[in-house]
Short mmCIF file of C-alpha atoms and ligand atoms in Angstrom, two decimals:
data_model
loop_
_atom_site.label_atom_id
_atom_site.label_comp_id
_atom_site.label_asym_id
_atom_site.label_seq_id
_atom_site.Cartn_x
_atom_site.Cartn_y
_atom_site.Cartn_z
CA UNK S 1401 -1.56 28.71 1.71
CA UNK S 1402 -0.90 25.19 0.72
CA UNK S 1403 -1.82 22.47 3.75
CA UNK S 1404 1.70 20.67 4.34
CA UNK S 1405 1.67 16.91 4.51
CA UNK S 1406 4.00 14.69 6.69
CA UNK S 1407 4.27 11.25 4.32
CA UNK S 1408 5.92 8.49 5.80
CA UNK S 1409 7.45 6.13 3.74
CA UNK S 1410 6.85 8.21 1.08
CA UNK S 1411 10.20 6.70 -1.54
CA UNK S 1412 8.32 3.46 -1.32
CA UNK S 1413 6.17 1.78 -3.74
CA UNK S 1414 2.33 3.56 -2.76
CA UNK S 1415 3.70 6.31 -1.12
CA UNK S 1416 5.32 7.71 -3.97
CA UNK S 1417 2.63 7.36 -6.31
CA UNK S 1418 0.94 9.21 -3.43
CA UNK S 1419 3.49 11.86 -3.05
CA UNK S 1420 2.23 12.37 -7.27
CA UNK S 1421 -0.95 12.39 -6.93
CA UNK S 1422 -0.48 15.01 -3.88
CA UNK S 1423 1.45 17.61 -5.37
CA UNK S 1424 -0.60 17.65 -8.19
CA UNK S 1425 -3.51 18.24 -6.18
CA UNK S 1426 -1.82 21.38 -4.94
CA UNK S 1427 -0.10 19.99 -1.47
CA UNK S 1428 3.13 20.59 -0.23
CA UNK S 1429 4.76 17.03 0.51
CA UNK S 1430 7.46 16.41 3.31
CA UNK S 1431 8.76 13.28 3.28
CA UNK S 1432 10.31 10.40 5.62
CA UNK S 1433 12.06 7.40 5.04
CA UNK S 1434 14.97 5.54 6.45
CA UNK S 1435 15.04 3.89 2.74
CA UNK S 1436 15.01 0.44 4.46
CA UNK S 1437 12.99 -0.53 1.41
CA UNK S 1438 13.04 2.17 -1.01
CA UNK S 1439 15.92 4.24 -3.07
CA UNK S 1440 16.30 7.63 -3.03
CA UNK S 1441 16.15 7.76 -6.80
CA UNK S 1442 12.53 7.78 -6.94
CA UNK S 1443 12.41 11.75 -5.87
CA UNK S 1444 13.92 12.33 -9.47
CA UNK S 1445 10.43 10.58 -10.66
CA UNK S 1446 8.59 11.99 -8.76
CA UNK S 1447 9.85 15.36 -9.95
CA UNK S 1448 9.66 14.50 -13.48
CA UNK S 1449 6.62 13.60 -13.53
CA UNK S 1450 5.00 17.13 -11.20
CA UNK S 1451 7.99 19.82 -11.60
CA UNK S 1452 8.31 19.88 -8.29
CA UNK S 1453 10.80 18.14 -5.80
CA UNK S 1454 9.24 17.33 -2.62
CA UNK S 1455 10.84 17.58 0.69
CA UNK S 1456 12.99 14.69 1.89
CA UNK S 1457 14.38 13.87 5.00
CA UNK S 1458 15.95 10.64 5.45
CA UNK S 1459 14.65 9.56 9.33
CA UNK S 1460 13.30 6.53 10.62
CA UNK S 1461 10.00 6.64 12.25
CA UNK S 1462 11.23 4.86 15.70
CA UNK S 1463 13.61 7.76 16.11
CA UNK S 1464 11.27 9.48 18.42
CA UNK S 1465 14.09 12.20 18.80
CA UNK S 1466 14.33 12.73 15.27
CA UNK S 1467 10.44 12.87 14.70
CA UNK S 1468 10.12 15.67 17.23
CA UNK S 1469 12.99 17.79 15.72
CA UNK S 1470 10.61 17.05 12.05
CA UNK S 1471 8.02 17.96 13.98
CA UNK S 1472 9.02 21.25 15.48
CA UNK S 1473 10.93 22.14 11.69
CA UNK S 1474 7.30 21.99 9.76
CA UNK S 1475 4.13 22.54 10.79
CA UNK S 1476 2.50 19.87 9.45
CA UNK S 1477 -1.47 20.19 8.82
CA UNK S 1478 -2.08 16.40 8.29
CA UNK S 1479 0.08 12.70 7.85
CA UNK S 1480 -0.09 9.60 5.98
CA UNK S 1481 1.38 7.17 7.13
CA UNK S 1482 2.62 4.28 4.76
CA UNK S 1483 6.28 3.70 6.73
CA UNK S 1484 6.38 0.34 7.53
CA UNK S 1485 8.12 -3.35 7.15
CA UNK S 1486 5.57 -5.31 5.10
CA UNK S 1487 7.06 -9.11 4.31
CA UNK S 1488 4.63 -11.35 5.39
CA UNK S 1489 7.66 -14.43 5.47
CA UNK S 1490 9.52 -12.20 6.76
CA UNK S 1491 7.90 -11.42 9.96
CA UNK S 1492 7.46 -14.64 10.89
CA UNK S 1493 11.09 -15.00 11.06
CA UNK S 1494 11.29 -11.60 12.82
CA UNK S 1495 8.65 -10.61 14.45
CA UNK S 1496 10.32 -8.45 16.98
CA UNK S 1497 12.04 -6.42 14.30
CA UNK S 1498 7.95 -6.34 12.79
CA UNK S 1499 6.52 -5.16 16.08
CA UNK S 1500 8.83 -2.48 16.87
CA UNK S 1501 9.15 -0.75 13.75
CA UNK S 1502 5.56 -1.03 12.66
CA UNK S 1503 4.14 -0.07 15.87
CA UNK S 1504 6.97 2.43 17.61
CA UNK S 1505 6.61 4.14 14.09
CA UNK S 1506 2.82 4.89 14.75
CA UNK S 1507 2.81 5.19 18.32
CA UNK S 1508 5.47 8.14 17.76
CA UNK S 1509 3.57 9.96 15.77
CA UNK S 1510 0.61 9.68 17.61
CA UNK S 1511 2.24 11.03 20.42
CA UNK S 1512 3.90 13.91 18.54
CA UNK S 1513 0.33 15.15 16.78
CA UNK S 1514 -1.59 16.64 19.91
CA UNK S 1515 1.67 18.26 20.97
CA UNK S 1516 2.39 20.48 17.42
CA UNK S 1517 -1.51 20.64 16.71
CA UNK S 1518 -1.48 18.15 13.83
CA UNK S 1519 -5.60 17.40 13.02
CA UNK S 1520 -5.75 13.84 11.42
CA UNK S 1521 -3.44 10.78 10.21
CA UNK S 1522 -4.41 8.20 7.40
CA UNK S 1523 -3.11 4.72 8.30
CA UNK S 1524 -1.94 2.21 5.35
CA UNK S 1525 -4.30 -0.82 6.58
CA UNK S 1526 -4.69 -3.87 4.57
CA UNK S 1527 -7.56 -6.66 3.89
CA UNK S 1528 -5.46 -9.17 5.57
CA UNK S 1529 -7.16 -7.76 8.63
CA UNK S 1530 -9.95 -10.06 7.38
CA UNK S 1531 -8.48 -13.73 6.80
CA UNK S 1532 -9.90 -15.71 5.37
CA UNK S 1533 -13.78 -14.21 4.50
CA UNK S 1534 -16.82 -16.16 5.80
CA UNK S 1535 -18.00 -14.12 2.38
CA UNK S 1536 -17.23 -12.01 -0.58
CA UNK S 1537 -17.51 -9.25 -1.26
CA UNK S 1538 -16.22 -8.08 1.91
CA UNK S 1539 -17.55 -5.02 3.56
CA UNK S 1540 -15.79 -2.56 6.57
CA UNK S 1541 -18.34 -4.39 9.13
CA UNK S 1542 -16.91 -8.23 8.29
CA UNK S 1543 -15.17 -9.39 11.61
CA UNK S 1544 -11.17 -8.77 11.81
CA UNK S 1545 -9.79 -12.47 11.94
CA UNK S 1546 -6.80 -13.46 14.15
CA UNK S 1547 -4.07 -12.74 12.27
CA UNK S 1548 -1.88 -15.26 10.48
CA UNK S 1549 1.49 -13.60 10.59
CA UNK S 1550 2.88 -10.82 12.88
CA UNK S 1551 2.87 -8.36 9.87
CA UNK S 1552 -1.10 -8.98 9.97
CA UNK S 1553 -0.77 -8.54 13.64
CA UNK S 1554 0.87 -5.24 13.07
CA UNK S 1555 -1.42 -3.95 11.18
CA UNK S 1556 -4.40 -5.21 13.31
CA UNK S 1557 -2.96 -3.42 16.39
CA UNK S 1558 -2.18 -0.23 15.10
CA UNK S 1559 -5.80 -0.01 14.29
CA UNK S 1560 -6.82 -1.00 18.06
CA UNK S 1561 -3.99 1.88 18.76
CA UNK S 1562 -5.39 4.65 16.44
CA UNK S 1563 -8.84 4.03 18.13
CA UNK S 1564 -8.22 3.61 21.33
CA UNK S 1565 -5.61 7.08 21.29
CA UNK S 1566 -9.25 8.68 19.81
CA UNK S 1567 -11.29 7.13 22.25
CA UNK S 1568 -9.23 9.07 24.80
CA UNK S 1569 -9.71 12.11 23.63
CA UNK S 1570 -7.02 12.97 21.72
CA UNK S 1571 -8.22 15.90 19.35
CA UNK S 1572 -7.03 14.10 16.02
CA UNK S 1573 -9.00 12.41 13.51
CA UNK S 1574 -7.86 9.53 11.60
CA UNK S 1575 -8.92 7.72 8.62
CA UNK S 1576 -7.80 3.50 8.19
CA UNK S 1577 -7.53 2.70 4.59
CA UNK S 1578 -7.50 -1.48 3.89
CA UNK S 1579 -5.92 -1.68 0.53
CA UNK S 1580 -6.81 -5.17 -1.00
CA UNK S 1581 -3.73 -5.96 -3.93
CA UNK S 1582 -2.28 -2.86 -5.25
CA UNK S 1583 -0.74 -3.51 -8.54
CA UNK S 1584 0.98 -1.80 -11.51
CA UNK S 1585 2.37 1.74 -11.95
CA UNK S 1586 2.51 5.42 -12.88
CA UNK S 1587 1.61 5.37 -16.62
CA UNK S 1588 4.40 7.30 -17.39
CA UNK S 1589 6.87 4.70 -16.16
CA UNK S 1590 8.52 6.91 -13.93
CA UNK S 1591 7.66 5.43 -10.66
CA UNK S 1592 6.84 1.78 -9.90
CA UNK S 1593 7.01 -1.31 -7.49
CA UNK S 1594 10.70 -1.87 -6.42
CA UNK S 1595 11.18 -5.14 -4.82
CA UNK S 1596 13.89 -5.45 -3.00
CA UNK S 1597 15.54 -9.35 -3.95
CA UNK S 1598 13.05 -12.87 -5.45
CA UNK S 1599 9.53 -10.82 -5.59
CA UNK S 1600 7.38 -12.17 -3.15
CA UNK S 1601 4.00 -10.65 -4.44
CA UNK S 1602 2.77 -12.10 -7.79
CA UNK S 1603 2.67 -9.15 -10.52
CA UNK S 1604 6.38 -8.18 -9.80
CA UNK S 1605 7.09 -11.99 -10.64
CA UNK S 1606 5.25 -12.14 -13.46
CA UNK S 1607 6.67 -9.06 -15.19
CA UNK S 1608 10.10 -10.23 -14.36
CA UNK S 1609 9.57 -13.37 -15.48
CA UNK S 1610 8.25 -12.12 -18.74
CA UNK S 1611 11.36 -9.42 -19.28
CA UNK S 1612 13.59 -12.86 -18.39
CA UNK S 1613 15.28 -12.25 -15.27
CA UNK S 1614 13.35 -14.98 -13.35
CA UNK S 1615 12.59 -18.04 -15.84
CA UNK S 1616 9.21 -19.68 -14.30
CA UNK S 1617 6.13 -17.93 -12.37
CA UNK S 1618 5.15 -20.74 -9.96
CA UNK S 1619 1.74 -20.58 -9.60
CA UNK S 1620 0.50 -21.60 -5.58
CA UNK S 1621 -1.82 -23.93 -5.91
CA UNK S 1622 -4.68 -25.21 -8.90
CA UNK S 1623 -6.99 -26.97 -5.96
CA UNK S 1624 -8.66 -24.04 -4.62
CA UNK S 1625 -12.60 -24.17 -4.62
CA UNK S 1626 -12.31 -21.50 -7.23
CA UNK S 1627 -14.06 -21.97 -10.68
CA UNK S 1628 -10.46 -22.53 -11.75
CA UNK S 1629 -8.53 -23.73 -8.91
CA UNK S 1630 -6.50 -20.95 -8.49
CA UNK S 1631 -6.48 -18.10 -5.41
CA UNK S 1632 -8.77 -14.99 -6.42
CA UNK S 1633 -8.04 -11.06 -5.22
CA UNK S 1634 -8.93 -8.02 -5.92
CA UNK S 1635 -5.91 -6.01 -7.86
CA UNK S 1636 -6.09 -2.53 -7.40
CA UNK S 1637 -4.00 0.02 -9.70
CA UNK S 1638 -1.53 1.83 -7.45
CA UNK S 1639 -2.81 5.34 -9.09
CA UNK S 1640 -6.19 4.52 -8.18
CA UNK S 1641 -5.24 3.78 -4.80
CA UNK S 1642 -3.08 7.12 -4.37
CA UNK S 1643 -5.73 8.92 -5.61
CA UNK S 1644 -8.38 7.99 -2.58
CA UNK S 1645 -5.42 8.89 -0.35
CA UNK S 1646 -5.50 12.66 -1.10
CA UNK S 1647 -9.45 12.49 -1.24
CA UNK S 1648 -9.01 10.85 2.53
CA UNK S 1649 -6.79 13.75 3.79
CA UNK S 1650 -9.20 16.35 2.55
CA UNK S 1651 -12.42 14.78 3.85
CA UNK S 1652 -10.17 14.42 7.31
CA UNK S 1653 -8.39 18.21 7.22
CA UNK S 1654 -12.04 19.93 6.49
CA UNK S 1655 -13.65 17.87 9.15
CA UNK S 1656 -16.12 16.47 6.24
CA UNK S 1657 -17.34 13.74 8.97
CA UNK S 1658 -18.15 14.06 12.35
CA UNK S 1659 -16.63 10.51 12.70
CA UNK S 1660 -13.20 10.59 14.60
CA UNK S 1661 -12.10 7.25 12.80
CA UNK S 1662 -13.29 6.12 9.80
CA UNK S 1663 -12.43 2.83 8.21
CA UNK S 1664 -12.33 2.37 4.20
CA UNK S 1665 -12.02 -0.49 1.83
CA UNK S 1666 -10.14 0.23 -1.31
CA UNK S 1667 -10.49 -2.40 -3.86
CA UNK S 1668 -12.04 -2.52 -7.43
CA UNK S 1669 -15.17 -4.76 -6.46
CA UNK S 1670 -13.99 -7.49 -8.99
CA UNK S 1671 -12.33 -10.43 -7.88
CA UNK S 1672 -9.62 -11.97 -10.24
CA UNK S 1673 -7.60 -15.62 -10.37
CA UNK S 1674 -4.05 -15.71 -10.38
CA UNK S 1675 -4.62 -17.67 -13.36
CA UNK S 1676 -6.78 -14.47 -14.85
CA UNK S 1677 -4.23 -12.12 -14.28
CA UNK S 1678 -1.74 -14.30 -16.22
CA UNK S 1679 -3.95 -14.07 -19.02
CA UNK S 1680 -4.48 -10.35 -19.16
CA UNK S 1681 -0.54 -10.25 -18.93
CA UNK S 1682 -0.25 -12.38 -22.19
CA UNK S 1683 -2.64 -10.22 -24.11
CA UNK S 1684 -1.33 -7.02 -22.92
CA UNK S 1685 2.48 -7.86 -22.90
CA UNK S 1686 2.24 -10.22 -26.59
CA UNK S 1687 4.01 -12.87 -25.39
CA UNK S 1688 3.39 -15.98 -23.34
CA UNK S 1689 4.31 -16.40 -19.73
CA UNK S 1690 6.58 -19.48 -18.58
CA UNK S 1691 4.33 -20.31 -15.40
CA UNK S 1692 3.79 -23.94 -14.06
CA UNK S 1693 1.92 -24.97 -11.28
CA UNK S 1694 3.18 -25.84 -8.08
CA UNK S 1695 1.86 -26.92 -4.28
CA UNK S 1696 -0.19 -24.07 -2.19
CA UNK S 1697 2.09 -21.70 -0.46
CA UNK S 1698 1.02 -21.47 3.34
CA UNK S 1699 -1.57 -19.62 4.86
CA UNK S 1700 -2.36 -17.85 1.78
CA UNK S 1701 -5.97 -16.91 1.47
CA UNK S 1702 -8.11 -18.80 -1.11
CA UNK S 1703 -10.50 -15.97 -2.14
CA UNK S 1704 -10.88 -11.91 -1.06
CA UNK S 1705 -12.62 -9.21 -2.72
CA UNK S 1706 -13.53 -5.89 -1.67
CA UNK S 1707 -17.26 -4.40 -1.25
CA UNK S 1708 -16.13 -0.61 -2.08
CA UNK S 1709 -19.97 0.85 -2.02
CA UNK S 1710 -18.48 2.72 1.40
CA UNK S 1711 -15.48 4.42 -0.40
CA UNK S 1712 -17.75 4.55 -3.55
CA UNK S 1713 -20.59 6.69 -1.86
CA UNK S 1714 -18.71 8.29 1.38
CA UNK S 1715 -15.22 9.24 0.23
CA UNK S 1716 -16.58 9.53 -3.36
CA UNK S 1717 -13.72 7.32 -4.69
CA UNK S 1718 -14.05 4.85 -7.32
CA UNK S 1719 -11.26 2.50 -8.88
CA UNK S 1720 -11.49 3.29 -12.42
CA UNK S 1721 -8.95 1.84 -14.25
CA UNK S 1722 -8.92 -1.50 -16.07
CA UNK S 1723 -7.17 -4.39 -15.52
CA UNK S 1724 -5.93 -4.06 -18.98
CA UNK S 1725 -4.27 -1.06 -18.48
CA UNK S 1726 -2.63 -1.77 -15.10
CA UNK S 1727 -1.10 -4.75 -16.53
CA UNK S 1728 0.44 -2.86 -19.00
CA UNK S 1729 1.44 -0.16 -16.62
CA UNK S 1730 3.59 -2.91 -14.54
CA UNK S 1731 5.18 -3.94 -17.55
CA UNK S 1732 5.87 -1.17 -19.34
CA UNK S 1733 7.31 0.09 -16.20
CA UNK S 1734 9.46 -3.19 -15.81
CA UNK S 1735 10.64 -2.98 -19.50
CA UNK S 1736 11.81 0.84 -17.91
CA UNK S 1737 13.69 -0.71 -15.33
CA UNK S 1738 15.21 -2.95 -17.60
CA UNK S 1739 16.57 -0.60 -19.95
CA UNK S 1740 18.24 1.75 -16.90
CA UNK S 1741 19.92 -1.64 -16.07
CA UNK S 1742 20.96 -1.70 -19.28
CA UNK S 1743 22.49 1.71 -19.98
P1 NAD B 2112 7.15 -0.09 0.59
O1 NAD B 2112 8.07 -0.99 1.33
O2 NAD B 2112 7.40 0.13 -0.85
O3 NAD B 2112 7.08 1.33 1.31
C1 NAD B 2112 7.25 1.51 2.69
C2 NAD B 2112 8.35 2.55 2.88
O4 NAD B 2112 8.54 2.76 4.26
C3 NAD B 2112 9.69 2.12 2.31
O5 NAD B 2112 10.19 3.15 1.47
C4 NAD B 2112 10.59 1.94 3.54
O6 NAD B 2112 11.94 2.30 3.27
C5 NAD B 2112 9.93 2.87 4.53
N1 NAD B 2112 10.11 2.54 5.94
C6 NAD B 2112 9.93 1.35 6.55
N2 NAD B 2112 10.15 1.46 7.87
C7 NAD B 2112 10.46 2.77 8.10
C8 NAD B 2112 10.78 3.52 9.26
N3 NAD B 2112 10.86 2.96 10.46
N4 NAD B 2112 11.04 4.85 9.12
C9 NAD B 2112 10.99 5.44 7.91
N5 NAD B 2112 10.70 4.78 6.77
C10 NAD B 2112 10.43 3.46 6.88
O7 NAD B 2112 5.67 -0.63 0.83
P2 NAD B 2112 4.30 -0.22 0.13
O8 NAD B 2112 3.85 -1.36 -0.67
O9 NAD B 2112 4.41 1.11 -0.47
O10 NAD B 2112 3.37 -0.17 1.42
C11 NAD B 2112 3.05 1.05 2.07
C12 NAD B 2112 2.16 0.75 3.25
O11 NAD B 2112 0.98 0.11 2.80
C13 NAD B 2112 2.76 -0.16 4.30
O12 NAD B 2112 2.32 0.27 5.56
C14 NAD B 2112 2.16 -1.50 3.96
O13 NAD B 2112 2.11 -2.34 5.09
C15 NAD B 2112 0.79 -1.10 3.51
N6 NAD B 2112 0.14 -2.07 2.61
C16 NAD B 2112 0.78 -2.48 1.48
C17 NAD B 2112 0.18 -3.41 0.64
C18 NAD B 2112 0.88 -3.92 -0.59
O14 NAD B 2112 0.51 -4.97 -1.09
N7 NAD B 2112 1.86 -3.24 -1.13
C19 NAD B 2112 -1.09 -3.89 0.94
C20 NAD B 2112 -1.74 -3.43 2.11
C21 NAD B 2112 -1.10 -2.51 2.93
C1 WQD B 2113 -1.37 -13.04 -4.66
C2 WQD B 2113 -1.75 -14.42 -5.19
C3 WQD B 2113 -0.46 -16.23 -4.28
C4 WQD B 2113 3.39 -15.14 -5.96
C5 WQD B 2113 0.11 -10.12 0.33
C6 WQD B 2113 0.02 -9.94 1.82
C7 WQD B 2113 -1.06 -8.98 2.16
C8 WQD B 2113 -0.93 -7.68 1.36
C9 WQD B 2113 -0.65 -7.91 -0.09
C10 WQD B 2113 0.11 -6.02 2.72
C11 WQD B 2113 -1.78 -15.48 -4.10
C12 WQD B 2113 -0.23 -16.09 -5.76
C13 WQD B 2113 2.04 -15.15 -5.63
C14 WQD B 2113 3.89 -16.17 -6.81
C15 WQD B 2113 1.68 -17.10 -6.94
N1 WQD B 2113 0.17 -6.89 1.81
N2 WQD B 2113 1.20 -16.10 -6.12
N3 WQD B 2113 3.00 -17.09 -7.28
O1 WQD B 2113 -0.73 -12.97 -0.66
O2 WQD B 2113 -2.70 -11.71 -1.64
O3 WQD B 2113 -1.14 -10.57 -0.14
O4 WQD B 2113 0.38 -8.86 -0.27
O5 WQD B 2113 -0.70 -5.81 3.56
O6 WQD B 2113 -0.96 -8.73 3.51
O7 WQD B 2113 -0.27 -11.17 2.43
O8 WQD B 2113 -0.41 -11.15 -2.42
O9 WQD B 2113 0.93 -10.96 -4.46
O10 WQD B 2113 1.77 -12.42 -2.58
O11 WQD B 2113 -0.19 -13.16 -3.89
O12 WQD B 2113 0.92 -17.96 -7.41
O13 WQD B 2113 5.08 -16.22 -7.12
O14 WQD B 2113 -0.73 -14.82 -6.12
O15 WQD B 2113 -0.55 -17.59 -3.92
O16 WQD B 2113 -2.82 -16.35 -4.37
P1 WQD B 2113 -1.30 -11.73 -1.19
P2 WQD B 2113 0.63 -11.89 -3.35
#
């Protein structure tokens, strides 16, 4: 029988691409979101792209009623867990609203596993657990750095929580994924990044400043101590990224470690400039990008790239696609958006 798998925030941007890569892998998918930053819509790609709807029920995490009721409907074999608020600016204007639905969400289901005999949960980390590197690449053993915005701080403590909950003794097994930048989209254009208002992460603006609805890319800062000037980060295609997701839940379902938590890095290796990935957007999209530069935007990180070699040899994951095509992916899937818009 198929193993059934709980995905939490699974309309949003990675989760769906998850949900994909999932089904196609033979899984049955339930799904929760309160759609706080995702549209319902997105089941209709998903199902175009697999033949198969998945499950949806629209519940928010923090409803540890609700969650129970889920629980005790399905019997779940495993979770991932992507629900969560994730604007940096954002947080620091409201952090309460941060902390309580980023870490109610996981304590909930932490609390709910043991009690209907789910085995293991994969948590959506993210390198900004790291700051600002003393070095890069960065490996899984580089120090978490005190974080610079309660979003950071979210994700920081629901790590301490998901090991200390093991620690205890809890019989479930869970598996921390830090995703450095995930960028672009399905290939078929079916499923993308939605952002939700003025992007706040850099390939959204760019594409949407190439299709026209925003007219200049400001660029954060040319002063960096980068060879030129400008922030560096490792962009990581969203498909790649899904992919190491369903690899994580299988290594964690058939008890392929003996580790109760494992932490992953999934990045590419390769660090890139902002000013890089401008270029690659030119030469993949034919047409030049109205950027200027402008002042440093605060507390943003001047350089991060992932060391991968643990994903690479233990999970057997690599990131294979190029930058090239992910580009391309995030505009042809903006030029998609556009044209529904449109009709
Ligand atoms: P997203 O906003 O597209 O997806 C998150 C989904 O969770 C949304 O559909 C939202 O409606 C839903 N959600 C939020 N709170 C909920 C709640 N209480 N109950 C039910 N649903 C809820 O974000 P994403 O980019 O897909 O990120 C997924 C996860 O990965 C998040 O945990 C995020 O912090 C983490 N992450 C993202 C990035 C990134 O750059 N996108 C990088 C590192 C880590
Ligand atoms: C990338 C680079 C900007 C917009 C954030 C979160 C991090 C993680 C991913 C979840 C930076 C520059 C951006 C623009 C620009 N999320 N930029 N003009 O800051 O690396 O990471 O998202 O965990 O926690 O902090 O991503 O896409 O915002 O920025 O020049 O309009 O692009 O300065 O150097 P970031 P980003």
């Amino acid at each position: 029988m198929a193993k059934k798998i709980l995905v939490t925030g699974g309309t949003g941007y990675i989760g769906s691409h998850t949900v994909v890569e999932l089904q196609q892998a033979g899984y049955d998918v339930v799904i929760v979101d309160n759609l706080s930053n995702s549209n319902a819509d997105v089941l209709e790609g998903i199902t175009r792209i697999t033949g198969k709807r998945p499950v949806f029920d629209k519940l928010d995490c923090t409803d540890f009623a609700a969650m129970k009721a889920l629980f005790k409907k399905y019997s779940f074999d495993g979770i991932i867990h992507f629900a969560a608020s994730k604007a940096v600016g954002e947080s620091v204007e409201k952090p309460l609203m941060y902390y309580r639905n980023n870490l109610v969400s996981l304590i909930n289901l932490l609390e709910l596993m043991p009690q209907y005999g789910v085995k293991g949960i994969v948590f959506s980390s993210s390198c900004t657990v790291y700051g600002e590197p003393d070095q890069n690449p960065i490996n899984e053993d580089a120090p978490v750095k005190p974080a610079t915005s309660p979003y950071g701080n979210t994700k920081q403590v629901n790590e301490e929580i998901i090991r200390d909950f093991i620690h205890s003794g809890a019989p479930i097994k869970s598996i921390i994924l830090r995703y450095f930048n995930p960028i672009g989209a399905h290939p078929s254009a079916e499923i993308g990044e939605l952002p939700l208002g003025v992007p706040q992460n850099l390939v959204p603006y760019i594409t949407q400043t190439g299709i026209g609805i925003r007219q200049q890319l400001s660029v954060f800062g040319d002063d960096y101590n980068t060879p030129d000037g400008s922030c560096i980060r490792d962009f990581i295609n969203v498909v790649d990224l899904a992919k190491a997701h369903v690899i994580a839940v299988e290594r964690m379902l058939e008890n392929k470690s003996d580790d109760k938590v494992e932490i992953f890095n999934l990045g590419t290796g390769t660090g890139l400039s902002v000013l890089e990935l401008i270029k690659v957007f030119e030469k993949v999209s034919g047409k030049p990008l109205n950027y200027k530069i402008v002042g440093r935007r605060k507390g943003d990180i001047e350089q991060i790239w992932a060391q991968p070699d643990k994903a690479n040899n233990v999970l057997g994951w690599k990131a294979i696609e190029t930058i090239e095509d992910t580009m391309a992916s995030a505009w042809k899937w903006q030029q998609h958006l556009c044209e529904k818009v449109v009709k």
